[in-house]
Coordinates of C-alpha atoms in Angstrom, one line a residue:
X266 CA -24.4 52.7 -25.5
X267 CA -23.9 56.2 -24.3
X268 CA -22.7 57.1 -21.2
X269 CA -23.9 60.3 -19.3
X270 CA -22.6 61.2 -15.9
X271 CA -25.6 63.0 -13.8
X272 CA -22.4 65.6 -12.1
X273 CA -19.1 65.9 -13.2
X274 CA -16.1 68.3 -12.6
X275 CA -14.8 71.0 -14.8
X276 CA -12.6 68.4 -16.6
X277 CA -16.1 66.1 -16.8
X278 CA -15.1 63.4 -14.0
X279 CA -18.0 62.1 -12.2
X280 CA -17.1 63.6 -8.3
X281 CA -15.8 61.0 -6.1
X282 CA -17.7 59.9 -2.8
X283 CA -15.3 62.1 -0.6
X284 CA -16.6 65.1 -2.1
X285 CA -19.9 64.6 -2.0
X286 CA -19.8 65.5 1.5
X287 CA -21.8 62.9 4.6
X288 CA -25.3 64.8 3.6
X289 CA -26.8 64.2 -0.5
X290 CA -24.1 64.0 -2.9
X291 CA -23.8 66.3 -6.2
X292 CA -24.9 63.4 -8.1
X293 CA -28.0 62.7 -6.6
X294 CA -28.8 66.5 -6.1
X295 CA -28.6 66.0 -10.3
X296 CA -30.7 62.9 -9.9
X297 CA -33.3 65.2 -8.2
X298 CA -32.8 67.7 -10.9
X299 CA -33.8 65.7 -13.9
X300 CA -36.4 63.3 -12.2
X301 CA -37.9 66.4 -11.5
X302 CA -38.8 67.3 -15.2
X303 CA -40.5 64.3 -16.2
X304 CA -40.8 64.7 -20.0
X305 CA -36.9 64.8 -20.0
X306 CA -35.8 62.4 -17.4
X307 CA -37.7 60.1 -19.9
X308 CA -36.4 61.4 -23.0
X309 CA -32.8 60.5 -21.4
X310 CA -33.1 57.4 -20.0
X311 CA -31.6 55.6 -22.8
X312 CA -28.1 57.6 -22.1
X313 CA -27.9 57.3 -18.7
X314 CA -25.0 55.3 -17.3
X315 CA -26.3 51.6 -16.0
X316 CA -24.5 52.8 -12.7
X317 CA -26.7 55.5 -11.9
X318 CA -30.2 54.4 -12.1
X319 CA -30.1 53.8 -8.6
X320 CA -29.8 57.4 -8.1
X321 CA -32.8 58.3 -10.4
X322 CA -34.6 55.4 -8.7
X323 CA -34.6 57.0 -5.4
X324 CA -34.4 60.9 -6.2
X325 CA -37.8 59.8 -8.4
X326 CA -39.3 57.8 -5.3
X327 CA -38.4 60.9 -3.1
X328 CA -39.8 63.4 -4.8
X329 CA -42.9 60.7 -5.6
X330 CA -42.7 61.7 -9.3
X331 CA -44.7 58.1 -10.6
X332 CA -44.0 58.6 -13.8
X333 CA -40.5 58.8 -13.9
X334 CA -40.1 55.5 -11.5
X335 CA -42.1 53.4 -13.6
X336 CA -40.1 54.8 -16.8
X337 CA -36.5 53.8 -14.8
X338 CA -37.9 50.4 -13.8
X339 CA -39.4 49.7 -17.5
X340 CA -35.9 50.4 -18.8
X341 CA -34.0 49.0 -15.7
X342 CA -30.1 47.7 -17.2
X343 CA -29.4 46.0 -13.9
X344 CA -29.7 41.7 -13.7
X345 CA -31.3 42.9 -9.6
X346 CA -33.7 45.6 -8.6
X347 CA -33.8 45.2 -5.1
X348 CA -36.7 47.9 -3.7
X349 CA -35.3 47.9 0.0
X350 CA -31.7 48.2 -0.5
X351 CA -32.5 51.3 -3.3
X352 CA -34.3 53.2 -0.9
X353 CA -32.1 52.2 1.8
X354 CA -29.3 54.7 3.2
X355 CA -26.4 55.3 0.9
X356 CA -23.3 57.6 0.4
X357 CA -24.8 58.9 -2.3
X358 CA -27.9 60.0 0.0
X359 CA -28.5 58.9 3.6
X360 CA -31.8 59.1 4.3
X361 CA -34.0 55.8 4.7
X362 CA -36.9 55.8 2.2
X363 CA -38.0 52.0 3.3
X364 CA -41.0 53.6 5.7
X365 CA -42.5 55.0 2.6
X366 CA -44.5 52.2 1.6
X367 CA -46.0 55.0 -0.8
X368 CA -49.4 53.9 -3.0
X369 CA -48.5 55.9 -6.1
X370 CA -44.7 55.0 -6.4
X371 CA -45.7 50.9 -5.2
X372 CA -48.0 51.1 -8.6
X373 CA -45.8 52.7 -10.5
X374 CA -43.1 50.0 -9.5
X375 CA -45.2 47.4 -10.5
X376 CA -46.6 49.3 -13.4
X377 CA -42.8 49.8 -15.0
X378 CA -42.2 46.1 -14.2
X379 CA -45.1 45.0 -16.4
X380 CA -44.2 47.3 -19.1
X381 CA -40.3 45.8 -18.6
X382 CA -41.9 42.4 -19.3
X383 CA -44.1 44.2 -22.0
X384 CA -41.7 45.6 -24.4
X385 CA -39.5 42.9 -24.2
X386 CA -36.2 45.0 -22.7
X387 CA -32.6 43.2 -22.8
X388 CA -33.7 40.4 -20.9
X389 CA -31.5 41.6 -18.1
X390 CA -33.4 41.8 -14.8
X391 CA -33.6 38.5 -13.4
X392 CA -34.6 39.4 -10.0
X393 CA -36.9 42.2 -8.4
X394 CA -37.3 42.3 -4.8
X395 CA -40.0 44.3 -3.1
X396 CA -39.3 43.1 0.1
X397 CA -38.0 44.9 3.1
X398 CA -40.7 48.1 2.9
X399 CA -41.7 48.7 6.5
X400 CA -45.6 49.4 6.9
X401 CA -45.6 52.7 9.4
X402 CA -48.8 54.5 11.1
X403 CA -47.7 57.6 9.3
X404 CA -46.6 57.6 5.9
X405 CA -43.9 60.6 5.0
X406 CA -44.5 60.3 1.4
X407 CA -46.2 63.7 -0.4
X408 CA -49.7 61.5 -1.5
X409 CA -49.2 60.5 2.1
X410 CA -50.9 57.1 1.0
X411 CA -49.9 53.9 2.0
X412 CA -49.9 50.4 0.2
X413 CA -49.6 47.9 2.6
X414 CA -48.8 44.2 3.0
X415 CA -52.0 42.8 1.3
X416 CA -52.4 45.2 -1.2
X417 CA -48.9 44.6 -2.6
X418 CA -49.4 41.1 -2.5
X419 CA -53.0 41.8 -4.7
X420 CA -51.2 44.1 -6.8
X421 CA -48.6 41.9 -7.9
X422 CA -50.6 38.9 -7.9
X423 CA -52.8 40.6 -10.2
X424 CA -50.2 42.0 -12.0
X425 CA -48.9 38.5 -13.0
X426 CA -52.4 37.1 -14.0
X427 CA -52.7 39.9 -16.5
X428 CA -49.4 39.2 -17.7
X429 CA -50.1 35.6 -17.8
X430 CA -52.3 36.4 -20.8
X431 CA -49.4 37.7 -22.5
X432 CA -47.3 35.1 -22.2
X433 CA -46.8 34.5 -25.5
X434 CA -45.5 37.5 -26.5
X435 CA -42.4 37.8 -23.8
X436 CA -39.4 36.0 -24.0
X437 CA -37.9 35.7 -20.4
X438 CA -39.4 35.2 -16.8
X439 CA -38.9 37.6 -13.9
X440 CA -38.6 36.3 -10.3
X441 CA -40.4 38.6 -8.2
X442 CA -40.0 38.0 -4.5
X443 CA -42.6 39.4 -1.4
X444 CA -44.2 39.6 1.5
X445 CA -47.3 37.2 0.5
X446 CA -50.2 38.6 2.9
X447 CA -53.2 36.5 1.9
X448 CA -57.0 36.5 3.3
X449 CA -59.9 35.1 1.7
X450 CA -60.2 38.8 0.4
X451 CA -57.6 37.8 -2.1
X452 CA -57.0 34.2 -1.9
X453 CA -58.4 33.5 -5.6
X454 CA -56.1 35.9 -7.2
X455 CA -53.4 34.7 -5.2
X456 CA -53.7 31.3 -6.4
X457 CA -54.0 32.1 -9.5
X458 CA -50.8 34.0 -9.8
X459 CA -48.6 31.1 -8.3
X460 CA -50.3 28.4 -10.2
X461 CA -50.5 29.9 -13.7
X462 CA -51.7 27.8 -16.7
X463 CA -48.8 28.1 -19.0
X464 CA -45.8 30.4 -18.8
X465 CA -45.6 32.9 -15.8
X466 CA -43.7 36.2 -17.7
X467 CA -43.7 37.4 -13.4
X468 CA -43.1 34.5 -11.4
X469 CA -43.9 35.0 -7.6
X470 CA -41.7 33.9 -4.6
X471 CA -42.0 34.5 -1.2
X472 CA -39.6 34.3 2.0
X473 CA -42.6 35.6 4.3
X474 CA -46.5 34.4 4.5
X475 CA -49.0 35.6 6.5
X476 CA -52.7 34.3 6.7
X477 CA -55.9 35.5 8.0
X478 CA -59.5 34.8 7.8
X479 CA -58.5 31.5 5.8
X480 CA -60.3 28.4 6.2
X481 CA -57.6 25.2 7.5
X482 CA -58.3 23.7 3.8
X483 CA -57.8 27.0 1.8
X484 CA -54.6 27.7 4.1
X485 CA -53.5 24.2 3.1
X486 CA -53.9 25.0 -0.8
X487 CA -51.9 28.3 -1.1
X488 CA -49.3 27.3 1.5
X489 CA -48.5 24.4 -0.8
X490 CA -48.2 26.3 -3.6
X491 CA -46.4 29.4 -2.1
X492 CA -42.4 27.2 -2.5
X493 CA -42.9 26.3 1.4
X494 CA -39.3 24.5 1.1
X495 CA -38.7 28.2 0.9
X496 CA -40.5 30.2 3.3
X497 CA -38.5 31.6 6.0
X498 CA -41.2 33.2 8.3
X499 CA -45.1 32.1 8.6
X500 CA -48.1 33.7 10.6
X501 CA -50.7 32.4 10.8
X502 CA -53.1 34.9 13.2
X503 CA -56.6 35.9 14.3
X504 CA -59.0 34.3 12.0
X505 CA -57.1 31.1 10.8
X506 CA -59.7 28.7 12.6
X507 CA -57.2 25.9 13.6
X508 CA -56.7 23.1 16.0
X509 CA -53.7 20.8 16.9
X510 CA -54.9 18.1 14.5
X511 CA -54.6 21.0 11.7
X512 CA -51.2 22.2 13.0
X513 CA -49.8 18.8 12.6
X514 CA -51.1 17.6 9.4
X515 CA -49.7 21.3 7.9
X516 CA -46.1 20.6 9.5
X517 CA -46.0 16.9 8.6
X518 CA -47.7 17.7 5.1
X519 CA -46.3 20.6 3.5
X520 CA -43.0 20.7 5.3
X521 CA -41.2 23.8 6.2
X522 CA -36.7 22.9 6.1
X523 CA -36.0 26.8 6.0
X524 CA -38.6 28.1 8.4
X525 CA -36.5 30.6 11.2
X526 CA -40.0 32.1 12.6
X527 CA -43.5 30.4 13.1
X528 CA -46.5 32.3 14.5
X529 CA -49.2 29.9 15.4
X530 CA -53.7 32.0 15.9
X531 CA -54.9 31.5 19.1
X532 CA -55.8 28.3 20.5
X533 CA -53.6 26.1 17.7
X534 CA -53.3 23.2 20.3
X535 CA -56.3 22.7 21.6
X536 CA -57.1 19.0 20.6
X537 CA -60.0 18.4 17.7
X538 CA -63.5 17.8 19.1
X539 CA -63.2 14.2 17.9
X540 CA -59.7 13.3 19.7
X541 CA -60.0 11.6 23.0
X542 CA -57.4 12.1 25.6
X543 CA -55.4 8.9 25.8
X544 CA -55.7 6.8 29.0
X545 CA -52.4 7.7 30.4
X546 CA -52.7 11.6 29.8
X547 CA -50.5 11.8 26.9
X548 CA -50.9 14.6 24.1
X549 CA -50.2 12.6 21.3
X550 CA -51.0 15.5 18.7
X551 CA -48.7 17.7 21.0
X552 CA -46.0 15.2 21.0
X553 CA -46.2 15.0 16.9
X554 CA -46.2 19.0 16.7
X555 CA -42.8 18.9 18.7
X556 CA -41.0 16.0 16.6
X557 CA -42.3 18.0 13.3
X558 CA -40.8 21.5 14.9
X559 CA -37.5 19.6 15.6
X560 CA -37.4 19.1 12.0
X561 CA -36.6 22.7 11.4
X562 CA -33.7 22.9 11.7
X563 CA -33.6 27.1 11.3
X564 CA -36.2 28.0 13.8
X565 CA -35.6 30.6 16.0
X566 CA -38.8 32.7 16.7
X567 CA -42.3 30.7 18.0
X568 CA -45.3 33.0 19.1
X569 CA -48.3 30.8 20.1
X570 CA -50.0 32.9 21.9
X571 CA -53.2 32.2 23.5
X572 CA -52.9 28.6 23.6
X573 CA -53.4 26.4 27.4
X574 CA -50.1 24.9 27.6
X575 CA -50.2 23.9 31.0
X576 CA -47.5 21.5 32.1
X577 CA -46.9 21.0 28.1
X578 CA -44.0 23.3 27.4
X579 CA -41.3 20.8 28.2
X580 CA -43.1 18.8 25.5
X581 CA -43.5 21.2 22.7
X582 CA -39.9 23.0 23.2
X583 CA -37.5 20.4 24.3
X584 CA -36.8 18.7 21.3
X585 CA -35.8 22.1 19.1
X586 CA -32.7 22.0 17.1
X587 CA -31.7 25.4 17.6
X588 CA -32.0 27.7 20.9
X589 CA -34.7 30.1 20.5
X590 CA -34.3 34.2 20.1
X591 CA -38.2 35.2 20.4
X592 CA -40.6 33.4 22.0
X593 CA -44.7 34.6 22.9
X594 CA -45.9 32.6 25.5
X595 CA -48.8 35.1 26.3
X596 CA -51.8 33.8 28.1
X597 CA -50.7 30.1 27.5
X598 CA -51.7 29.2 31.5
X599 CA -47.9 28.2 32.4
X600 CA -47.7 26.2 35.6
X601 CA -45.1 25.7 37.5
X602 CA -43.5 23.1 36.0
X603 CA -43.5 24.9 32.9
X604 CA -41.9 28.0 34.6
X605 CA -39.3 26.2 36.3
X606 CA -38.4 24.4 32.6
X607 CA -38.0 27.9 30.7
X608 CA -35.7 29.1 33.8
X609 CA -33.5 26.1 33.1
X610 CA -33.7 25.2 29.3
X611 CA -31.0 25.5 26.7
X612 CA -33.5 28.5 25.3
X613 CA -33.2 30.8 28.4
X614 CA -29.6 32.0 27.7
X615 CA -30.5 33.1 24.1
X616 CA -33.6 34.9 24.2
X617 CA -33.8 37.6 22.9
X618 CA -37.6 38.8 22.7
X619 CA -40.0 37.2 25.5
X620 CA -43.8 38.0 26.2
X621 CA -44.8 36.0 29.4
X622 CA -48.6 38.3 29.7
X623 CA -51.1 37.0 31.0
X624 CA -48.9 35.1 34.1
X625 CA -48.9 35.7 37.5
X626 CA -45.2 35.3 37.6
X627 CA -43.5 37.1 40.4
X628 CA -46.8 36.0 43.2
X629 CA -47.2 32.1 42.2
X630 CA -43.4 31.6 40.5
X631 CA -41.0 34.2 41.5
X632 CA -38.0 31.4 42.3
X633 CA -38.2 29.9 38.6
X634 CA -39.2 33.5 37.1
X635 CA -36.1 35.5 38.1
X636 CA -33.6 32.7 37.6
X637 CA -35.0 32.7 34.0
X638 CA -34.2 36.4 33.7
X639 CA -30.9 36.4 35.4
X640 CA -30.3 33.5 32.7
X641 CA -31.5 35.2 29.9
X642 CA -29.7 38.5 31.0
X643 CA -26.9 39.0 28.4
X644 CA -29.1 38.7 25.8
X645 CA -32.9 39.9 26.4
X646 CA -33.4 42.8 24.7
X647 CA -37.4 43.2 24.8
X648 CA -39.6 42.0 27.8
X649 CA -43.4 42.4 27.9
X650 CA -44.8 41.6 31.0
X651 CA -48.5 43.2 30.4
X652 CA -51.5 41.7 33.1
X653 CA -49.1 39.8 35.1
X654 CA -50.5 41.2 38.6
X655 CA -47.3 42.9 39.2
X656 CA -48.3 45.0 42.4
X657 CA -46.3 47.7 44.3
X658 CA -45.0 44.9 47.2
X659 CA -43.4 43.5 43.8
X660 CA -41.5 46.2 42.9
X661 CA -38.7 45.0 44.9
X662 CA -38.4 41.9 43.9
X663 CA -38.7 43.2 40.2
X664 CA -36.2 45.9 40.4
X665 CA -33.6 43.2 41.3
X666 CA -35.0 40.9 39.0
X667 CA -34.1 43.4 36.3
X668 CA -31.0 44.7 37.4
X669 CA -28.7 42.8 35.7
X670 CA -30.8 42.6 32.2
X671 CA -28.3 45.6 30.8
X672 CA -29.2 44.8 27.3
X673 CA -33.2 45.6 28.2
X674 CA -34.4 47.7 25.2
X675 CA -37.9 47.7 25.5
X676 CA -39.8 46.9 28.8
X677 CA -43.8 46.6 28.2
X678 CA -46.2 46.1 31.5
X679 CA -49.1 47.5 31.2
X680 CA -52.2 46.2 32.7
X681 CA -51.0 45.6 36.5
X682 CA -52.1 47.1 39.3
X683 CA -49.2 49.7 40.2
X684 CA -49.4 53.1 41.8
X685 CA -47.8 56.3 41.1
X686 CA -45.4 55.5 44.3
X687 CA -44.2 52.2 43.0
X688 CA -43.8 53.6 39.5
X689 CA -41.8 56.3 40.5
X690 CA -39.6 53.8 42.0
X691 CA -39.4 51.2 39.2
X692 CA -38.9 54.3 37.0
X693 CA -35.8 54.9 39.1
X694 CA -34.8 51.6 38.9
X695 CA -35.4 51.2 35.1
X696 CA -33.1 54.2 34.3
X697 CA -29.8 52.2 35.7
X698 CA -30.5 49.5 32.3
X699 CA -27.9 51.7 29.9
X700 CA -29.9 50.4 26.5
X701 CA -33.1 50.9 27.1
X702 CA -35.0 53.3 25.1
X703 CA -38.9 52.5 25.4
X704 CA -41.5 51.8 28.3
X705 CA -45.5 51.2 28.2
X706 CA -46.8 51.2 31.6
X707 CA -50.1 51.1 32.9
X708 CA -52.2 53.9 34.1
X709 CA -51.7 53.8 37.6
X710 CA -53.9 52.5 40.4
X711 CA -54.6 56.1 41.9
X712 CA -56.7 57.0 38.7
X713 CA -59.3 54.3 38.5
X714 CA -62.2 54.0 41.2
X715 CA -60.9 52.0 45.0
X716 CA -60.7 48.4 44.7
X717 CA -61.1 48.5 41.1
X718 CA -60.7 45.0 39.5
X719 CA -57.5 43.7 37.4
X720 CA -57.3 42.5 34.7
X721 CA -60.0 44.9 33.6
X722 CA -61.5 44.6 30.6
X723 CA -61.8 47.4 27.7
X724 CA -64.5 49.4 29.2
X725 CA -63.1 49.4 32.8
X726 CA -59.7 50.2 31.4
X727 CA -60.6 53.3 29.2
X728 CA -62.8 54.8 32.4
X729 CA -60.0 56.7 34.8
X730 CA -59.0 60.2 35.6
X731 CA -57.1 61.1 32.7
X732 CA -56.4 64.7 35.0
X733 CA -54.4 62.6 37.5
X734 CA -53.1 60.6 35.2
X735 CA -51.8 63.0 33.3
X736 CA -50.1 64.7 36.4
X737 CA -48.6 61.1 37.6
X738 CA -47.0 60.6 33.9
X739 CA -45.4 64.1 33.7
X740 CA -43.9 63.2 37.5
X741 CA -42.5 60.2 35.8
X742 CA -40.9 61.6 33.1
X743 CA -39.4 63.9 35.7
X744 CA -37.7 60.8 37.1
X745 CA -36.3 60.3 33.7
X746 CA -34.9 63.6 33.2
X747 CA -33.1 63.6 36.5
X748 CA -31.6 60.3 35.8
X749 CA -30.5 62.3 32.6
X750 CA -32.6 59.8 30.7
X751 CA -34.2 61.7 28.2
X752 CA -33.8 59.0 25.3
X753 CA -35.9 56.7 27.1
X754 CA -39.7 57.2 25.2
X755 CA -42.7 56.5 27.2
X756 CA -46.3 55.9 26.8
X757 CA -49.5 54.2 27.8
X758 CA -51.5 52.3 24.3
X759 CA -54.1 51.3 26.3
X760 CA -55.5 49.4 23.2
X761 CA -51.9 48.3 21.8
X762 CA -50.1 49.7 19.3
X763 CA -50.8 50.6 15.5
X764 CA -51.0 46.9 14.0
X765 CA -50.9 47.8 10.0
X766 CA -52.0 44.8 9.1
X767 CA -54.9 44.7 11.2
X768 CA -55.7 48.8 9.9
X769 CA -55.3 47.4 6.4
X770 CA -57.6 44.4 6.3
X771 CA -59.8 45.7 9.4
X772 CA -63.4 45.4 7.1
X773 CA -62.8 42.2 5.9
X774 CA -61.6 41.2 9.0
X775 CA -65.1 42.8 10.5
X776 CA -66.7 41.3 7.8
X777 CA -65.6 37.8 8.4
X778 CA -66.9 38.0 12.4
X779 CA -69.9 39.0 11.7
X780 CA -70.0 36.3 9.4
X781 CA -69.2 33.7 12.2
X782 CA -71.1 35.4 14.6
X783 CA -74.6 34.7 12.6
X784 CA -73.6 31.1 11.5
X785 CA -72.9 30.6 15.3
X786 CA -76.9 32.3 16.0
X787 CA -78.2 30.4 13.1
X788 CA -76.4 26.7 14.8
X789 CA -77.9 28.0 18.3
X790 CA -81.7 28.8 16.6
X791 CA -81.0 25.4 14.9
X792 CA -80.3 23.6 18.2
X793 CA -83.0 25.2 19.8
X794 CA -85.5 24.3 17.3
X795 CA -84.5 20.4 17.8
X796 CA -84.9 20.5 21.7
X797 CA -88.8 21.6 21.3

């Protein structure tokens, strides 16, 4: 095969990496140059050396020129095409493309696999990876459309149904790994795709899962078909309606050896309607969860958020192999007992992520509270703290707390009862942590009416004087400045922050609770009916 070089010296030597300089190299800048004449990047695919289809990859991606990507990837030499470490930074060109999760090069991707399967190529490519694409509010890309989580996972699942029909025609089977992201949006195509009738030309695999608005028994199905032996990280959020008895049959069923992170909907351990609480108190579902999470041998990140945990943590945490890095404890109704555990566990002096919300830590626990953080000092590097009735005859107590927490990245509090005065203060106290770069605080007392409740709900929340506020959060970036803090970002999401899988599946998700709300009318007008 012929061998082109894309730029080459006066005595035709490709130019060595030193040349090219710290910004895009002369190669790539020739990448650019042909990708951006479609006809003839085409046209010369077939002398291009192997080595530099990377660079065509990613100058075609760049400049979003679809036709060209799905051409390189239908002809693509390499055994691997791995999507995130393409668009990822290299000598050859530094900037990071894996924010673009771009609609019209995603297809095209796709599209030039399919035809790679299609025309039956060399039978090189083994392996492509589309994992790694980060799903951002704002996409940089020229269509500036994005294709997120679950519409890659429908594209490709669709992508190997069609294929399946082919299957007689094409002679080797590609491993194609993702992000699976399924709802009962696209749960039948999903399942058809990893269950295929005969041979599978695209054969799906997936590392990551994510579920919503799936029934416990259609969870159960494409879980067990998904390679859970494999998985590495599984959330299961919002609309998953389950309860500890279906927690525990999915761990003790289906199994998870590899599993590092588990992410459990909201209220996973409350006990089934038909399990009665044994006569000497004991959580026997609870006590089954934890021997079945001791199994797992990998994990190292548990959110189960939104659960009543009270005096249970011991219980569910205890017996884990491995010390935890993230955990989400978030409106779980933590006692004392459970407070005093987390201080003291093998866990605290490895976390690295911790949401304690919804606790009124420093009033009812303060003793077992800011032992846990002095503890977990050397390592915490994100803290969220938000409705935790923090007030300003805290902020003492919680500048000390924090004080020697020099990793802090990220502190998150919003949603307690603070004024200007005692932000000021914290502010102050916040800038002496050397690695922290983001705060969310709350909108200060001063703005909302006197004796204004907390925790407020939505409408309460949205309804201050945005005037003063305004004013009080310019003061407080003042404090920054002066501190010579000006890489510290701050804000106020009073509705939390841009969830992209929430903005993706948001009408189905809609959908679906409107759904539940009129079966729950319909059980009420049927209950009704019976009592006349």
């Amino acid at each position: 095969m012929k061998a082109t070089y894309l730029a080459e010296d006066q005595q035709g030597q490709p130019y060595p990496a030193r040349v090219q300089g710290t910004m895009r190299s002369l190669r790539f800048i020739s990448a650019e140059s042909l990708v951006s004449h479609p006809q003839l990047a085409g046209e010369s695919l077939d002398s291009v050396a192997h080595n530099l289809y990377p660079l065509l990859f990613k100058a075609s991606y760049l400049q979003e020129q679809a036709e060209v990507t799905r051409a390189v990837l239908g002809h693509w030499p390499q055994e691997e095409f791995r999507l995130a470490a393409l668009l990822g930074p290299s000598a050859d060109h530094p900037e990071d493309l894996r924010d673009r999760a771009c609609r019209t090069c995603l297809e095209a991707c796709v599209q030039g696999l399919a035809d790679h399967v299609l025309q039956g190529m060399s039978g090189r490519l083994w392996i492509a990876d589309f994992t790694g694409v980060r799903d951002v509010q704002v996409q940089r890309c020229p269509c500036g459309r994005a294709l997120g989580r679950w519409g890659r996972t429908e594209l490709l699942a669709r992508t190997c149904c069609q294929l399946q029909a082919e299957a007689s025609k094409i002679r080797h089977t590609i491993e194609v790994l993702t992000d699976l992201f399924v709802t009962e949006g696209n749960f039948e195509v999903v399942v058809q795709a990893l269950q295929p009738a005969g041979l599978a030309p695209l054969k799906l695999s997936c590392t990551s899962f994510r579920a919503d608005s799936l029934s416990p028994g259609k969870l159960l199905q494409v879980l067990c078909l998904a390679r859970p032996g494999e998985l590495r990280k599984l959330e299961l959020v919002h609309n998953v309606r389950l309860h500890a008895g279906h927690v525990q049959q999915l761990l003790a069923q289906v199994g998870f050896p590899q599993l590092a992170s588990l992410t459990l909907p909201t209220k996973a351990f409350n006990a089934p309607p038909t399990c009665a609480p044994t006569p000497e108190g004991e959580d026997r579902l609870l006590t089954s969860i934890a021997l079945e999470l001791s199994h797992m041998t990998q994990l190292t990140e548990l959110s189960v958020a939104f659960s009543t945990l009270t005096g249970k943590i011991q219980t569910l945490l205890g017996s884990l192999r491995t010390p935890l890095r993230v955990l989400d404890l978030a409106n779980c109704a933590l006692n004392h007992e459970d407070m005093c555990f987390l201080a003291d566990c093998a866990h605290a002096t490895h976390l690295e992520v911790l949401d304690l919300s919804g606790h009124n830590l420093v009033h009812l626990y303060p003793s077992a509270f800011f032992r846990l953080l002095r503890h977990a000092a050397h390592t915490l590097r994100v803290l969220t703290l938000e409705e935790c009735g923090i007030a300003d005859n805290h902020v003492g107590m919680m500048t000390l707390g924090l004080s020697p927490c020099r990793q802090l990245q990220e502190f998150k509090f919003l949603g307690n009862p603070l004024s200007a005065c005692a932000l000021k203060s914290l502010f102050s106290a916040l800038c002496e942590l050397p690695e922290l770069r983001c705060i969310e605080f709350p909108v200060p007392k001063d703005c909302y009416p006197e004796g204004a409740a907390y925790p407020q709900d939505e409408l309460a929340m949205s309804k201050f004087d945005q005037q003063k506020y305004a004013v009080i959060a310019e003061e407080l970036r003042v404090v920054l400045l002066q501190a010579d803090r000006d890489d510290i970002q701050v804000s106020t999401p009073l509705f939390g922050g841009f969830d992209p899988d929430i903005h993706e599946t948001s009408n189905e998700l809609g959908a679906f609770l409107l759904q539940a709300f009129k079966t729950a009318l319909e059980n009420f007008a049927r209950a009704l009916k019976q009592m006349e």
